Every structure is written in C-alpha cells, then in structure tokens.
Short mmCIF file of C-alpha atoms and ligand atoms in Angstrom, two decimals:
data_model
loop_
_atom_site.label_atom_id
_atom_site.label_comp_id
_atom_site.label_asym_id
_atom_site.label_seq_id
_atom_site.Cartn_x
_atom_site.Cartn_y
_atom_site.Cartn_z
CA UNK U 838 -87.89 -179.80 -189.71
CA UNK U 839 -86.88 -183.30 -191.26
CA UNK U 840 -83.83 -182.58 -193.10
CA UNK U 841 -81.84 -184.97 -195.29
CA UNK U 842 -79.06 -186.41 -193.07
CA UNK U 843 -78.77 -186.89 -189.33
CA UNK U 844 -76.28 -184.57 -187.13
CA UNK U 845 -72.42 -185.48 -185.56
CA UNK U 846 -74.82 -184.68 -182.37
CA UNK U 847 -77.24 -187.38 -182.12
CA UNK U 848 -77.29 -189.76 -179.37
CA UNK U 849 -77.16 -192.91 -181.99
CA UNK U 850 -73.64 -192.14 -181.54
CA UNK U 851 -72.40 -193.75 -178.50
CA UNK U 852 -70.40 -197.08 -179.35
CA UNK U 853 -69.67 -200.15 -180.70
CA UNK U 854 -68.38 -198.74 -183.62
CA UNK U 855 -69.05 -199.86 -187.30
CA UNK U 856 -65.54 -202.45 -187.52
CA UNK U 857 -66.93 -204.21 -184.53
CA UNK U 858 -70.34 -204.71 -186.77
CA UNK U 859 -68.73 -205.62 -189.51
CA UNK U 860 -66.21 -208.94 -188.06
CA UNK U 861 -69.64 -209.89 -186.19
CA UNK U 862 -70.80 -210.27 -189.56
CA UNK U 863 -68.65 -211.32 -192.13
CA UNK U 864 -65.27 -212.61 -189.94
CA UNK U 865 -63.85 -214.06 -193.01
CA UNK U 866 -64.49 -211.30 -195.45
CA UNK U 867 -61.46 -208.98 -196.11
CA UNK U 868 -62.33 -205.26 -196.12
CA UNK U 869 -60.76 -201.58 -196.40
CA UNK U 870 -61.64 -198.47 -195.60
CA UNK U 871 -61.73 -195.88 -198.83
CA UNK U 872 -63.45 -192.08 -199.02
CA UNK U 873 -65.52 -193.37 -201.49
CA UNK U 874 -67.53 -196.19 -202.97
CA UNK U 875 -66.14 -195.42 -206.50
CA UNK U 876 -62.49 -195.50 -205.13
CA UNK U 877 -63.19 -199.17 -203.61
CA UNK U 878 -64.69 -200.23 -206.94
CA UNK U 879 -61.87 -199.47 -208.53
CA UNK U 880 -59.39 -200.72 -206.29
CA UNK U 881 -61.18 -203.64 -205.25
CA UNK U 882 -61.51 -204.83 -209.62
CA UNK U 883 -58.26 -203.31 -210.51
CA UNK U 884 -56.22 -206.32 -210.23
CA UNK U 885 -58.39 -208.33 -212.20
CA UNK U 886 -59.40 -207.25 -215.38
CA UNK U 887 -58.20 -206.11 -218.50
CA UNK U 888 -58.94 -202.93 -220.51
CA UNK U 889 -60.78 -203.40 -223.53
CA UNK U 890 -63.22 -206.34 -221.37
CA UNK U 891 -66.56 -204.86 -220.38
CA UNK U 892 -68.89 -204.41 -216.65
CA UNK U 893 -72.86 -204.78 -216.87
CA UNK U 894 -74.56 -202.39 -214.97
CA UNK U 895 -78.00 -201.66 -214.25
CA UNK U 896 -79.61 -198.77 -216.03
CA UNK U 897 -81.11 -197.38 -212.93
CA UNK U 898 -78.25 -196.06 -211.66
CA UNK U 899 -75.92 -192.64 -211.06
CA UNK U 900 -73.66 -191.58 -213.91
CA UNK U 901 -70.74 -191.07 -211.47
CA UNK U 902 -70.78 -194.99 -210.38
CA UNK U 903 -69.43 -196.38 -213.83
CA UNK U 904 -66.25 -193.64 -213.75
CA UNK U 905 -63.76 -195.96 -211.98
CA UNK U 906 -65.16 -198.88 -214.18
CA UNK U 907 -64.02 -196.21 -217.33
CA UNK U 908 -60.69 -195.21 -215.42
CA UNK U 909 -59.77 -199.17 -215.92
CA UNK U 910 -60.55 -198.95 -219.89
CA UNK U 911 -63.93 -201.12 -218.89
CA UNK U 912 -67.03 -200.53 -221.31
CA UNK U 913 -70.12 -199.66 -219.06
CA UNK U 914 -72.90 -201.92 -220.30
CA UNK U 915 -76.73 -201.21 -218.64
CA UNK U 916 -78.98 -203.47 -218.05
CA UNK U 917 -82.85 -202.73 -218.09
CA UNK U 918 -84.75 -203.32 -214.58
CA UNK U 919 -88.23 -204.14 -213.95
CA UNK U 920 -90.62 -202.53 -212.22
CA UNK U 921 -89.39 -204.24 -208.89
CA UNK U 922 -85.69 -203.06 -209.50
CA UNK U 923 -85.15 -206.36 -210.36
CA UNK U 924 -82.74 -207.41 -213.15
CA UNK U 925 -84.73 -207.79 -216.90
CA UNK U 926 -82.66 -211.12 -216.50
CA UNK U 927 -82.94 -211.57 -220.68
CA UNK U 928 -81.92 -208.15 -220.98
CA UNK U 929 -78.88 -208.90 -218.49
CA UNK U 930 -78.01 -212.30 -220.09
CA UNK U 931 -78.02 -210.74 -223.68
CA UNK U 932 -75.18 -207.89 -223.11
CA UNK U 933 -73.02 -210.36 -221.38
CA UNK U 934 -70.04 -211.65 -223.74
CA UNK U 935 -66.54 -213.48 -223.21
CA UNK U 936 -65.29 -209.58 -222.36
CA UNK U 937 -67.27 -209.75 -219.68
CA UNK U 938 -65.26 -208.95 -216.40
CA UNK U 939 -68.19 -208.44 -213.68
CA UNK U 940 -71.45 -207.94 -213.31
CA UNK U 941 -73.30 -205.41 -210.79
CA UNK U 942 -76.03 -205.86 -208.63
CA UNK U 943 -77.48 -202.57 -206.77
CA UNK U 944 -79.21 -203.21 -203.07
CA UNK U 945 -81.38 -200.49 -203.42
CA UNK U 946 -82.44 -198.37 -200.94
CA UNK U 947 -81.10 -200.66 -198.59
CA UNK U 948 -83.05 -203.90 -199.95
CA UNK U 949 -81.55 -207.10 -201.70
CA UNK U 950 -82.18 -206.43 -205.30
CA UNK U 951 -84.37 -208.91 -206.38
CA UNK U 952 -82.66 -211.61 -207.83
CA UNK U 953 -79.55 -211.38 -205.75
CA UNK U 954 -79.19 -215.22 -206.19
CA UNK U 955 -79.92 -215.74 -209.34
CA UNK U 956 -77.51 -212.77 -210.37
CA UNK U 957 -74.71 -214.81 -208.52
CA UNK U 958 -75.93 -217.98 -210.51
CA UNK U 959 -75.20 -216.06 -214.06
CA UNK U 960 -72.11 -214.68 -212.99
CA UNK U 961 -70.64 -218.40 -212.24
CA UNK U 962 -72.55 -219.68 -215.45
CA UNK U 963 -70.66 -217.31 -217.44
CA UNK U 964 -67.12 -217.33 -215.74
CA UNK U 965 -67.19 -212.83 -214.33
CA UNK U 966 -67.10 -211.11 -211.34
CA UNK U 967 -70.36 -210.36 -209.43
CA UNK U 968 -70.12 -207.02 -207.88
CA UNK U 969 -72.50 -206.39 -204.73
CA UNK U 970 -72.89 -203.04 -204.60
CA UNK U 971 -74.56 -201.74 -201.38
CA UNK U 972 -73.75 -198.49 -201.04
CA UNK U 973 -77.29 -197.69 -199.98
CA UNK U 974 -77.35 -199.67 -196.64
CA UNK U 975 -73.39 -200.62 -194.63
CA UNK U 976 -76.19 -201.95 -191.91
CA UNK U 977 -78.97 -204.68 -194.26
CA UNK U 978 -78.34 -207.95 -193.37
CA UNK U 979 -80.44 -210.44 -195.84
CA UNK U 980 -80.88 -214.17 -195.14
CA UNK U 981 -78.47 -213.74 -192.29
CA UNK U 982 -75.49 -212.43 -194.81
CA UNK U 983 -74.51 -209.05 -195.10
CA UNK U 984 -75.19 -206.65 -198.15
CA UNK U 985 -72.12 -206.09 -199.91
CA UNK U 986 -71.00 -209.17 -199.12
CA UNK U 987 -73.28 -211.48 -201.38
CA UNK U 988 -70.84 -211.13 -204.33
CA UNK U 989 -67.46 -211.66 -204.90
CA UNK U 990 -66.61 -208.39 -203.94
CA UNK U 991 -68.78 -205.54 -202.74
CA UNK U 992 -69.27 -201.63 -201.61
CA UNK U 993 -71.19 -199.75 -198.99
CA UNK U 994 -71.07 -195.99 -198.47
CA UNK U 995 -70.51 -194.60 -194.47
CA UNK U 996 -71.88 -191.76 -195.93
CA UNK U 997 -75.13 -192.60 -196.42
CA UNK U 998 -75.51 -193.95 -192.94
CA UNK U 999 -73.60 -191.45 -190.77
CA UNK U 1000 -73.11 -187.80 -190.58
CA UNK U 1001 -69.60 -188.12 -192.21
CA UNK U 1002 -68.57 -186.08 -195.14
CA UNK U 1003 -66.78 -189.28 -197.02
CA UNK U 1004 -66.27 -192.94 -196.26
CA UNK U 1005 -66.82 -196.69 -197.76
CA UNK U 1006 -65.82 -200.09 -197.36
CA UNK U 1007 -64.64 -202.41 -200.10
CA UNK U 1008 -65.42 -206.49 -199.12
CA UNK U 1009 -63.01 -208.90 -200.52
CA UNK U 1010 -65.47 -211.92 -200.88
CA UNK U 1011 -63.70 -214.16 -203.51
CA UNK U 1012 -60.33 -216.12 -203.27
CA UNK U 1013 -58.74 -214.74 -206.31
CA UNK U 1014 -60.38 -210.91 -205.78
CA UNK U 1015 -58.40 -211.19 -202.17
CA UNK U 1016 -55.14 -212.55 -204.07
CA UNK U 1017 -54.79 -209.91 -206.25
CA UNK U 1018 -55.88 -206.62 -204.41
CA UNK U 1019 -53.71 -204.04 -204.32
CA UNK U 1020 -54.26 -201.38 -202.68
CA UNK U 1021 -53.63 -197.93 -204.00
CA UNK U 1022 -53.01 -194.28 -202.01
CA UNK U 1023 -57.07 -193.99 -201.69
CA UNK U 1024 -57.35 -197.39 -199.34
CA UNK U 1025 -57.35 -196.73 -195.67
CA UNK U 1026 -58.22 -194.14 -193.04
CA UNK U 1027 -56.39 -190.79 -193.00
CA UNK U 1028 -54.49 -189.60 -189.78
CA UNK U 1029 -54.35 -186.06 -190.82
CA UNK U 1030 -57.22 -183.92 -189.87
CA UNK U 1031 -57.77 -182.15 -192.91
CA UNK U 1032 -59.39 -178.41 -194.11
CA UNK U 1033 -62.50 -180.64 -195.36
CA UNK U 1034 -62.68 -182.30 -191.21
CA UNK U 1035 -62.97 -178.98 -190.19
CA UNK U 1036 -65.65 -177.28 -192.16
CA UNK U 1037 -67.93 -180.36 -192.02
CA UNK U 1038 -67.69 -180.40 -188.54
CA UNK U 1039 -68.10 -176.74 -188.83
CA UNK U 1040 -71.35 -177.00 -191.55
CA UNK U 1041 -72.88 -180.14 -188.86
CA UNK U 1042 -72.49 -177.10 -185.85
CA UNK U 1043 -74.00 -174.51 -188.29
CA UNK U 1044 -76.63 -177.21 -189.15
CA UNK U 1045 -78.05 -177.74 -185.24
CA UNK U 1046 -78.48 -173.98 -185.59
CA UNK U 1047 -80.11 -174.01 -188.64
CA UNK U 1048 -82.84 -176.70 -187.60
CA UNK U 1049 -85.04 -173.79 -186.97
CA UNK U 1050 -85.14 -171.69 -190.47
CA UNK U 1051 -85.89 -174.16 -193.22
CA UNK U 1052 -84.96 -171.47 -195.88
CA UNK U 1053 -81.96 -169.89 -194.04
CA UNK U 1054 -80.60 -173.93 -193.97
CA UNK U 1055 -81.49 -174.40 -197.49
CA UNK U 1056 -79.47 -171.65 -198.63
CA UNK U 1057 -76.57 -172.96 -196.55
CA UNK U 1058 -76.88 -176.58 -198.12
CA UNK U 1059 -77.11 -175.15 -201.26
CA UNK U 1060 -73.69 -173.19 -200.72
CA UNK U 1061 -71.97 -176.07 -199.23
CA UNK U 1062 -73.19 -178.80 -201.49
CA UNK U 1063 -70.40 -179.63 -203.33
CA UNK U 1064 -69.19 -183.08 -202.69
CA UNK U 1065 -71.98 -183.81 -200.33
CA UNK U 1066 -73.77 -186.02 -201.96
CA UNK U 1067 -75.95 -187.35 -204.92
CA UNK U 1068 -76.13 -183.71 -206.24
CA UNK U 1069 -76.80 -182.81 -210.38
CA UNK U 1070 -74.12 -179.83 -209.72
CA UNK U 1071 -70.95 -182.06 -211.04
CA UNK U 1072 -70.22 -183.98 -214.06
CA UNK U 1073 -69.88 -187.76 -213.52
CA UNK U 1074 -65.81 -187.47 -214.09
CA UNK U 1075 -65.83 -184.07 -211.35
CA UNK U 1076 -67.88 -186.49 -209.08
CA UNK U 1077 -65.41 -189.45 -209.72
CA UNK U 1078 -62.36 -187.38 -209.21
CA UNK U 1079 -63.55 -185.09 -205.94
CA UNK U 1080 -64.29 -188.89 -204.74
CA UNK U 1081 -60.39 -190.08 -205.06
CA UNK U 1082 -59.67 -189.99 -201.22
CA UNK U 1083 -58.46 -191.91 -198.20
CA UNK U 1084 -61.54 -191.99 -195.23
CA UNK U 1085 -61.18 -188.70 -193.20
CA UNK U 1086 -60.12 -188.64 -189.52
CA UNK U 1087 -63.64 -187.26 -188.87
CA UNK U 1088 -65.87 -190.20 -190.92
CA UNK U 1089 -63.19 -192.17 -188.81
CA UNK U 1090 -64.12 -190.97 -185.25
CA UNK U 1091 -68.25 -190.83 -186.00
CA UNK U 1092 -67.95 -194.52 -187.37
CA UNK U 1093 -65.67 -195.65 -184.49
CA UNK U 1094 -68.76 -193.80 -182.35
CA UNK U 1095 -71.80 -195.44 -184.23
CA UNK U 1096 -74.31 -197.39 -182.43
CA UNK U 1097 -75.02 -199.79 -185.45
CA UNK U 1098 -77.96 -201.70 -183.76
CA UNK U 1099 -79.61 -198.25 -182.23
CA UNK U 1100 -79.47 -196.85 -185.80
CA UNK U 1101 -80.92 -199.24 -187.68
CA UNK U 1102 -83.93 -199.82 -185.01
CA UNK U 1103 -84.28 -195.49 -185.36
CA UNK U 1104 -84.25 -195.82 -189.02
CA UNK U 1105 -87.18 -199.16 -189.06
CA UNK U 1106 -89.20 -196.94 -186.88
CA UNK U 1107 -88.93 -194.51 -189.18
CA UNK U 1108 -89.53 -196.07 -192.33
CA UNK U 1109 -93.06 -197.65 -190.21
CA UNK U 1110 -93.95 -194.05 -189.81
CA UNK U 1111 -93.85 -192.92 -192.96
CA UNK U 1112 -95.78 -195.95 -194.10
CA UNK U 1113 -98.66 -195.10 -191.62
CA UNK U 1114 -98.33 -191.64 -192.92
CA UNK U 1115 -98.69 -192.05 -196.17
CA UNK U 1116 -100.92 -195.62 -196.49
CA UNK U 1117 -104.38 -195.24 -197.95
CA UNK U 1118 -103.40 -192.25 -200.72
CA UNK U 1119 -104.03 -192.48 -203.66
CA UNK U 1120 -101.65 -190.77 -205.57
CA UNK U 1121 -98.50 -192.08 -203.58
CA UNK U 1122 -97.16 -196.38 -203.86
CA UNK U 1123 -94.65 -197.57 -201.62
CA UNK U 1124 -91.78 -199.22 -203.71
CA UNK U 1125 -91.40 -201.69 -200.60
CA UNK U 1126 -94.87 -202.83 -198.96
CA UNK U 1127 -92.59 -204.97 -196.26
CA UNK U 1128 -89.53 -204.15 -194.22
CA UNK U 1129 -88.05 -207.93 -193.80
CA UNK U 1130 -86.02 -208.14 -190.66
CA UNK U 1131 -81.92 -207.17 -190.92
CA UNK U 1132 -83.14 -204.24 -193.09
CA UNK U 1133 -81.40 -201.01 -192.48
CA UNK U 1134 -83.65 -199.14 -194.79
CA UNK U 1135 -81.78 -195.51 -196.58
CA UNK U 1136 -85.02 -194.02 -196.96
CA UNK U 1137 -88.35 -194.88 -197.93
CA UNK U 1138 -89.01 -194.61 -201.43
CA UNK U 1139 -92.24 -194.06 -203.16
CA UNK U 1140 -93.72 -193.51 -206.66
CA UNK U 1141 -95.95 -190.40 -206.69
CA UNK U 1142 -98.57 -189.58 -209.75
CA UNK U 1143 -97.48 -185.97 -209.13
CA UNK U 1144 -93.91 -186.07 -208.00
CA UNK U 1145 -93.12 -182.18 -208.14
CA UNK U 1146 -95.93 -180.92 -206.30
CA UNK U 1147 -95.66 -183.80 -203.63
CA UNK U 1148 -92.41 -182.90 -202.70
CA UNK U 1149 -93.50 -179.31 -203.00
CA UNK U 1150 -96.05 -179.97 -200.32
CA UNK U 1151 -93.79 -181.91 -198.03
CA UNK U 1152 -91.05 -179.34 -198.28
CA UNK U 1153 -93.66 -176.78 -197.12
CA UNK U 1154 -94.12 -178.70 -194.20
CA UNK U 1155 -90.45 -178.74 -193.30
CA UNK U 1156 -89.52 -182.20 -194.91
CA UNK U 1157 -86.74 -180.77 -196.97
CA UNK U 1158 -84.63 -184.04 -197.23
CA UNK U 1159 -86.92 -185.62 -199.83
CA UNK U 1160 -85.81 -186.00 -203.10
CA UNK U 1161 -85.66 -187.74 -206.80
CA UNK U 1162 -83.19 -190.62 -207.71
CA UNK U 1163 -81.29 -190.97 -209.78
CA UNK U 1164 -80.01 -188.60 -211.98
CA UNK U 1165 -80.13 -191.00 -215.42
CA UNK U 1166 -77.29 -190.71 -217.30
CA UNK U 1167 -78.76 -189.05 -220.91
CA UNK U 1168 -77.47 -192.13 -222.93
CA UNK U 1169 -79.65 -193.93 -220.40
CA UNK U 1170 -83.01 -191.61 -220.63
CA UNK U 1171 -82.66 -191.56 -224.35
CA UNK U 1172 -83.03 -195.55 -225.03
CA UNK U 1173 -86.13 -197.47 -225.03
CA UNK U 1174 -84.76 -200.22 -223.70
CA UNK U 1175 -84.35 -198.29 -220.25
CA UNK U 1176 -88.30 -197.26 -220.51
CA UNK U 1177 -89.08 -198.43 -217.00
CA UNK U 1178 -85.55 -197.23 -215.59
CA UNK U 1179 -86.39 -193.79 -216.71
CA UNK U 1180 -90.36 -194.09 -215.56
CA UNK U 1181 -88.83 -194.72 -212.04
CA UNK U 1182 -86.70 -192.33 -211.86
CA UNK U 1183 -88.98 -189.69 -213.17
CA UNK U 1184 -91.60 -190.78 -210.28
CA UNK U 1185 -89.68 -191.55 -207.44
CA UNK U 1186 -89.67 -189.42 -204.51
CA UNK U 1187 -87.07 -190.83 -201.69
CA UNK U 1188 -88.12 -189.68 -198.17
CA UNK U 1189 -85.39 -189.36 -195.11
CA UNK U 1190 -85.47 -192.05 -192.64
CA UNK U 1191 -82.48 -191.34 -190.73
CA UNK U 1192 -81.61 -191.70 -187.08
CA UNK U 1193 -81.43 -188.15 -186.42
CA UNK U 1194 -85.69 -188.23 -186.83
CA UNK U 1195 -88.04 -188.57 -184.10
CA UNK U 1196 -91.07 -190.80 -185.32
CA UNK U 1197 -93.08 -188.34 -183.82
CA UNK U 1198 -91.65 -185.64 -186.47
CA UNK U 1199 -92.89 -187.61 -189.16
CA UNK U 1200 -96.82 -188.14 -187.54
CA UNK U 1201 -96.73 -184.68 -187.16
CA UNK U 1202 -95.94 -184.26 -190.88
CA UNK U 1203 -98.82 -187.01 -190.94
CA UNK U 1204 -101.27 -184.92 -189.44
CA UNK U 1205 -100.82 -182.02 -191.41
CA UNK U 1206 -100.73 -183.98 -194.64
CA UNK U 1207 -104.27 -184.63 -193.55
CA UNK U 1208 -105.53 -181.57 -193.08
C1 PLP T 2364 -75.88 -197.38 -206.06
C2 PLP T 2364 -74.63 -196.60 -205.79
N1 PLP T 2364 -73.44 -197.21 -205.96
C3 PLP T 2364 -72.29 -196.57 -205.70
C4 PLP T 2364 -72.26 -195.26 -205.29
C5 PLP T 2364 -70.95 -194.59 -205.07
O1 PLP T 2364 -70.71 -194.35 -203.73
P1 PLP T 2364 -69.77 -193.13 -203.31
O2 PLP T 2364 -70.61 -191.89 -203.46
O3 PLP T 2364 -69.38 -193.43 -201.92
O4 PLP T 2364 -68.61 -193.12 -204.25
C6 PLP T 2364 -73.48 -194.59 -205.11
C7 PLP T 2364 -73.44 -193.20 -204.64
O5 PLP T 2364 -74.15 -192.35 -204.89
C8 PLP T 2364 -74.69 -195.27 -205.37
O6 PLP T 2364 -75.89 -194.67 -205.23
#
C-alpha cells in the first residue's frame, strides 16, 4: 500500500537532524520553531503591520492560511495564477495599494513559484513585505538559496516532510522583520510530552499494523483525522485555532532524527517513478515536466481529464495517499477572476512521494496501471 505520509519507523531517520540543515544553509537567517505555519506567519508579521493595511495572496491557496493574516485585522487580497502557478503579475500589481503590508509567494509542491524574483522586485518597487511561503518543501533549495528564505521572511511546514503531528519554522530574512519580532507563547519547541505525543506515536504504531488492510487503515485515518492535515472536516478559523501551538517534544525528536539529504534523494526517486509510471497517458499531465536539482519535491502533482475516477483507480490499487488540492475558499471558486485557480484545483490529483515509499511500490502500481 502507498499511503499518504511516511512512518516514525523508517530508516530516513537516522541523523543529522533538520537545525544542522538549516545553518548549512542559511547561517545568517534567524529562525524559530512554531507547531504551525499559520502561527509563524503571524508571529513572524506581527510586529510590523497595522490593522486596517492589507496582504495579497494567491488565489490558489487553503482557506485556513489567510486566518493569522485576519487575526492581525489584515484584509486577505487573492491574486489570480496562471496556468504555471505563476503570479497573473497584472492581476498582482493591480490589488496592491499604499495599505499594502506584504505580499505572498507559494513554493508549490515544493517548486519556486514562478516568478520568485520578479515577486521580490514588486515588493521593493512598492515599499511591502514579501512573504516566502514554503510550507510545501523545509528541504528545496533553488539557485543555491533555500525556499522560505527568498523573501523577507518565510514558512515551511515539518509536517509535510516528517512523520510529526505539528511543526514549522519561521525565517527572519529582513533587517527590520528581525528587529521587531516578538515572539509570542506559540514560538519554540515544547518540553512537555503531551496527550497529542502520545496518541500520534500511538496512531504511527497502529499505522505499521495497518499497512496491510487498506480499508481497516482508512477507517482509522478517517477517525483520527482531525488536525492531521489539509482535511475539508474544519472551518478555516477551527483549523487556525487547533494550529495555535508550540512544536511538540515528538516533531522535536523525529526532526532532531531526520536524515535531510537521504530524504530528499528517497523522495526524487520517487517523484522519477511516478513520472515513468504515468508518461505516455493520455488523460494524465504532469504539472512539473523537470525536477531541477535542490528539489525536495511534496508530491507529484498532475492534472487528470477524469480526476475522480483516476484516483478511484489508484486507490484500488492501494495508493490511498493521493488526493485533490486545495480546498478553494467559496469567495475564491465563485469569482471569475480565479477561473484558472479553480480549473486547477478541480483537476489536480497530488500523488505521495514520501520517503517511507519504495520506488519499486510505485512500478508495481505501474504495472498494474497497465494492465
Ligand atoms: C501553501 C501553504 N501555506 C501555509 C500552510 C500552513 O501550514 P500549517 O498547516 O503548518 O499551518 C499550508 C498548510 O496547509 C499550505 O499549504
């Protein structure tokens, strides 16, 4: 079975640790631990802007993400994307104003959103914030810099690398970000072991056990969903709120354990596999033809002509981990101007990658697909 996310048990975990990773990379960057990347948004913008001024987002996005921006009294602008993800830049330039605080670039999927640099270039023409989020991908390095650490301040999410039930990082980039920071109750690592430590160390045992019975596991998931991840099963605030949390002793000890270089090379491997797989049908497009080297890719993301039934036929062969992204926010779905946001989003299907999947697994899903 290729299930979503890899297990506390896989042998990716065995050292350096993800702090040593990060001060290879960025040694002058300033960065905190938090449970979540909303809670480092937050804290990381808190200290400099004003309620009543205004954060342009793109419209491809989760609800949940804008909350902390809405906790501040910021106005959530969207901005449309192209069919590349990358910013509609007239779009972009036309909902920025003199409220404008920051703007927000998304690496998706664990790529540079196109037009990283010119993104950066608007934000200094027009005197705001550039936000880099990467929660998709702590590991993507692009053009030797680290992703999350191309703006003036950035995210990434542990918890979309690791088998952790919570964790982020907040980068202090800029000068004045750094200055003013102040960190609230949410920034740091706990040193409590909490109820949550225990049953997701519990759920990661029950998981190994439940490798075997796609349907028993599914059932199990389903139970134990809340707070896990992406899920439709929360409103945006429940999401934001559930998310207001110090990193747990147990995200601590897996990231302290992570083997960032054996990870990504597991999850490249991966992401080749699937393109082997799947290359040559018709009815499925890669969203990325390359993998450019420093990529740590989150999954590999494809439009289908028939998304339903082609996760339907990859769940029957025991991919369960595939899924849709995002869930649009309805403001978002119901506005022309996010036509192609919505398109995407109703076509993409978003297949696991993760370090806890043999290459082999996915051939043999390969070989069946054939059939
Ligand atoms: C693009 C993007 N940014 C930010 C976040 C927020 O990260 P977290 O769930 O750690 O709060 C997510 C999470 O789903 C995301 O997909």
């Amino acid at each position: 079975m290729i299930d979503a996310t890899p297990s506390v048990f896989d042998a990716s975990l065995s050292e350096p640790g993800i702090d040593a990773f990060i001060d290879r990379h960025v040694p002058d960057s300033a960065y905190t631990y938090y449970g979540s990347g909303k809670a480092a948004l937050r804290d990381g913008l808190a200290g400099v802007v004003e309620p009543g001024e205004n954060v342009v987002v793109p419209a491809y996005l989760s609800p949940a993400v804008v909350e902390p921006f809405r906790e501040l009294g910021l106005e959530a602008r969207y901005y449309a994307v192209e069919e590349s993800l990358a910013p509609d830049f007239d779009d972009l330039e036309a909902r920025i104003d003199d409220d404008t605080a920051a703007v927000v670039s998304v690496n998706y999927f664990g790529f540079p959103q196109p037009g990283l640099e010119r993104i950066a270039a608007l934000t200094d023409e027009y005197d705001c914030y550039h936000v880099d989020d990467n929660a998709h991908s702590p590991l993507s390095v692009h053009d030797g810099t680290l992703l999350g650490t191309h703006g003036d301040l950035g995210i990434t999410t542990l918890r979309k690398l690791l088998p952790v039930p919570d964790g982020a990082v907040l980068y202090r980039t800029d000068e004045t970000i750094r200055e003013r920071f102040s960190p609230s109750s949410l920034a740091g690592r706990s040193d409590r072991v909490a109820t949550t430590d225990c049953r997701f160390v519990a759920t990661s045992v029950a998981e190994s056990v439940l490798q075997t019975s796609p349907s028993l596991y599914q059932s199990v998931e389903t139970v134990l969903a809340d707070g896990a991840d992406d899920s439709s099963s929360v409103d945006p605030e429940g999401r934001y709120e559930a998310a207001k949390i110090p990193m747990s002793k147990v995200s601590a000890v897996v990231a302290d354990a992570a083997d960032p270089d054996a990870i990504r090379t597991a999850r490249r491997e991966n992401f080749r596999a699937w393109q082997r797989v799947l290359d040559g049908r018709g009815d499925v497009t890669p969203l990325y033809e390359r993998l450019p080297a420093g990529i740590s890719p989150y999954e590999y993301p494809v439009r289908a002509t028939d998304p339903d039934s082609f996760r339907a036929e990859l769940e029957e062969l025991g991919v369960v981990g595939a899924h849709s992204w995002p869930i649009l926010r309805e403001a978002v779905r119901e506005d022309d101007a996010y036509e192609t946001s919505v398109r995407l989003a109703d076509d993409l299907v978003a297949l696991p990658v993760h370090q806890g999947i043999e290459p082999s697994a996915i051939k043999a899903v390969g070989d069946r697909l054939r059939e």
